[in-house]
Coordinates of C-alpha atoms in Angstrom, one line a residue:
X10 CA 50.6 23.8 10.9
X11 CA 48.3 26.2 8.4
X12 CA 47.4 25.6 5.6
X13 CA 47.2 28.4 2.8
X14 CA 44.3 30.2 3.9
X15 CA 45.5 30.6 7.9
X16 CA 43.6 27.8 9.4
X17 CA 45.0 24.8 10.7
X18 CA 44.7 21.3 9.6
X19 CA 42.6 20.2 12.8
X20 CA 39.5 22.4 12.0
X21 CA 40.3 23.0 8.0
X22 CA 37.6 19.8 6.3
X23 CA 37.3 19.5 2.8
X24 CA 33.6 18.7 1.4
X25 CA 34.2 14.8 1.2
X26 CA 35.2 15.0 4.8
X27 CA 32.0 17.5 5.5
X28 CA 29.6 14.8 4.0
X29 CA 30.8 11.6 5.7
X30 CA 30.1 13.6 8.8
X31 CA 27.1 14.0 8.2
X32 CA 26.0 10.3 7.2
X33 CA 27.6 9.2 10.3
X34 CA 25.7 11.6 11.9
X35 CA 22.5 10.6 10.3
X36 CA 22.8 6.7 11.4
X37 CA 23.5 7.2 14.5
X38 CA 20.3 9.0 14.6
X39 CA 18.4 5.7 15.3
X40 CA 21.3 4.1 18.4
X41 CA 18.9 5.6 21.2
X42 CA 16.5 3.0 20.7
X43 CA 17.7 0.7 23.2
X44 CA 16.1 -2.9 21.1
X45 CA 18.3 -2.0 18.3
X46 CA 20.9 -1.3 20.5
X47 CA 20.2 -4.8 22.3
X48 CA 21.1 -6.4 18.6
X49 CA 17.1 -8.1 19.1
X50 CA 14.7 -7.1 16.0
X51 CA 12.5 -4.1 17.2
X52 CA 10.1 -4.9 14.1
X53 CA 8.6 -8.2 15.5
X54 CA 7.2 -6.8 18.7
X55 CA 6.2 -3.6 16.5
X56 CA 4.7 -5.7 14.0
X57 CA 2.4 -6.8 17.3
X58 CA 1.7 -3.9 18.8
X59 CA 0.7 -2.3 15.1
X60 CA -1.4 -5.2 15.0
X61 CA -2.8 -4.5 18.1
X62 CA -3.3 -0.9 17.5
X63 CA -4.9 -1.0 13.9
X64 CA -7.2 -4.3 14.2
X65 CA -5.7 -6.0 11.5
X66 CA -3.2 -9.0 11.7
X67 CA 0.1 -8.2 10.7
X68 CA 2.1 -11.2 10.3
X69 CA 5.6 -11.4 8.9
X70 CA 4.7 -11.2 5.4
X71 CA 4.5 -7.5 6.6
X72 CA 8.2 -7.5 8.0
X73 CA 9.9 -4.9 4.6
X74 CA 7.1 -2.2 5.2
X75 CA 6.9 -2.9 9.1
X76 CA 10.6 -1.7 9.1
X77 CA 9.9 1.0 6.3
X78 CA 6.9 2.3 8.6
X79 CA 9.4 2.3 11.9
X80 CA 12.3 3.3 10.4
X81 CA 10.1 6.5 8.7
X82 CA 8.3 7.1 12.5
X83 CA 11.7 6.9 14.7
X84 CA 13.0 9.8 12.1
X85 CA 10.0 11.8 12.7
X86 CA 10.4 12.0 17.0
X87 CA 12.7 13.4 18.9
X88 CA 14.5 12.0 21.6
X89 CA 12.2 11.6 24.0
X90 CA 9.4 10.6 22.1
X91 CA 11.3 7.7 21.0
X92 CA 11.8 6.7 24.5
X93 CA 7.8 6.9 24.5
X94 CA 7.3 4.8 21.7
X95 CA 9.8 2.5 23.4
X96 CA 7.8 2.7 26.6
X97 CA 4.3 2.4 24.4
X98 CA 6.1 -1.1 22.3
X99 CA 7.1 -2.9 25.7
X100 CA 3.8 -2.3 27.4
X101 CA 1.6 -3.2 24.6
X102 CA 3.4 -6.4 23.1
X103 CA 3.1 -7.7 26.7
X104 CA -0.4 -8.2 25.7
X105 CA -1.7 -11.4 24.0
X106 CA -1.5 -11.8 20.4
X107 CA -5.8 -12.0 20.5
X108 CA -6.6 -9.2 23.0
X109 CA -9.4 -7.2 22.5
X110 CA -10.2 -4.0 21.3
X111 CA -11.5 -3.5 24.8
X112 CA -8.5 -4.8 26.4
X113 CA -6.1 -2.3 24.3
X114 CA -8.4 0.6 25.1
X115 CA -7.8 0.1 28.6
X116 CA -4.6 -1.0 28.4
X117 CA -4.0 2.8 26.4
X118 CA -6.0 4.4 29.0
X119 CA -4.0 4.0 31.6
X120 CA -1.1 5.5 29.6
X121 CA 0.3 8.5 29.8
X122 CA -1.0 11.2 27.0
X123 CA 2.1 11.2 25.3
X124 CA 2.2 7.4 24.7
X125 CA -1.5 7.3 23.5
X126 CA -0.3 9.9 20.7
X127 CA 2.2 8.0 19.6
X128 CA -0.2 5.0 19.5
X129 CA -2.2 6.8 17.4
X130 CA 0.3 8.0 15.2
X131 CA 1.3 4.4 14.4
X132 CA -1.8 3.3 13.8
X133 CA -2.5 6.6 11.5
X134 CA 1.0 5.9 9.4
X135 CA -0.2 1.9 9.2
X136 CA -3.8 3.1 7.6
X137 CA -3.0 6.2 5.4
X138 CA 0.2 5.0 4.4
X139 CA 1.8 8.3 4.5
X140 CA 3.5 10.1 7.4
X141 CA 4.0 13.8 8.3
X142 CA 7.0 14.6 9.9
X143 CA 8.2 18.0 11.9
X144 CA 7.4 21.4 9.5
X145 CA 4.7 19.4 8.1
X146 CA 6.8 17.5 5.2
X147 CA 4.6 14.5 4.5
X148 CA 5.6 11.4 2.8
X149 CA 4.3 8.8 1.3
X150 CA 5.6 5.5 2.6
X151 CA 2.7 3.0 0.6
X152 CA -0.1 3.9 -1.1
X153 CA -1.2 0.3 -2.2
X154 CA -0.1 -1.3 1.2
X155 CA -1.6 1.1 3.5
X156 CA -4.6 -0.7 5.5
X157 CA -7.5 1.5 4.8
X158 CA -7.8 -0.3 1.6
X159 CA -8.0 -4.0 3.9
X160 CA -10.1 -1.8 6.1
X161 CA -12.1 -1.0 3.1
X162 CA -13.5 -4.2 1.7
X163 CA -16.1 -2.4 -1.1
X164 CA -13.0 -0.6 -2.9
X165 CA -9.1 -0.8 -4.0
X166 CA -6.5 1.2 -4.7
X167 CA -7.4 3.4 -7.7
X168 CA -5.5 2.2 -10.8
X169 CA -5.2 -1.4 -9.1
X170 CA -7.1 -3.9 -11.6
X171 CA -10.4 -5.1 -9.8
X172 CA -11.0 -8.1 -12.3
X173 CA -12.1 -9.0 -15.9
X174 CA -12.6 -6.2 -18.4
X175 CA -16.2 -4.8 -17.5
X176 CA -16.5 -6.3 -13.8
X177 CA -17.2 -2.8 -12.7
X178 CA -20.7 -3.3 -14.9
X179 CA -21.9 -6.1 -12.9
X180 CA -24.0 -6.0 -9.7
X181 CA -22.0 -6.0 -6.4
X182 CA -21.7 -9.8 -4.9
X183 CA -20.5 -8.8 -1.4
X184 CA -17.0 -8.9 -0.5
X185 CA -13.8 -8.8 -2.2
X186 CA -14.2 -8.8 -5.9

């Protein structure tokens, strides 16, 4: 059967038909992961292992921008370097909650080069609060959230109110203001 223009049915699509393709293609973009596969929640042993890597405690009030942040670096790797970070989460949540800096370094020394840059790419996205994907598109995921500024006790966010009008005239105390 043909319709008007010689081609058949089967291989004729109209642009509704072109776009839901596409969306369905897009989600399943994420199904290699196997711990979203495995219906378990991928963020809680990434919220460790970002914790981990980066030196700051993420606990679950972090669980919305811990699956914004994994969600925006899964889209930015290939295949196989999804498998890496896969690799990189098992190893590294195996570790206690209180390990050392020490005892991550070694633990990301023995590691395999490609699993030690993805390690540092987590812990890049988690600071910055921005993420560069492939072509070098960057995006910003959270500007306010992004740890550089806990990092970063002396300042804040510009634009983020620091106190009582004039607190920026008074002598530094120490600490958060």
């Amino acid at each position: 059967m043909s319709n008007h223009k010689g081609r058949s049915k089967l291989t004729s699509r109209t642009r509704r038909q072109f776009i839901v393709g596409l969306g369905a293609l897009s989600t399943t973009a994420l199904l290699p992961f196997k711990p979203l596969l495995a219906g378990e929640n991928p963020i809680e042993p990434f919220l460790k292992v970002s914790s981990l890597l980066t030196g700051i405690a993420l606990d679950k009030t972090y669980t919305e921008l811990g699956n914004t942040i994994w969600s925006a670096v899964i889209l930015s790797m290939l295949l196989p370097e999804r498998n890496d970070m896969e690799s990189l989460i098992s190893k590294l949540a195996k570790l206690p909650n209180d390990a050392t800096d020490i005892a991550v370094e070694k633990q990301l020394k023995r590691m395999h080069p490609n699993l030690r840059a993805i390690a540092r790419k987590i812990a890049r996205v988690w600071y910055t609060g921005r993420i560069t994907y492939r072509f070098g598109r960057v995006v910003v995921i959270n500007y306010d959230e992004a740890l550089v500024w806990r990092a970063c006790d002396f300042t804040k966010p510009p634009v983020t109110c620091g106190g009582e009008f004039g607190y920026w005239n008074k002598p530094y105390q120490g600490g958060m203001a």
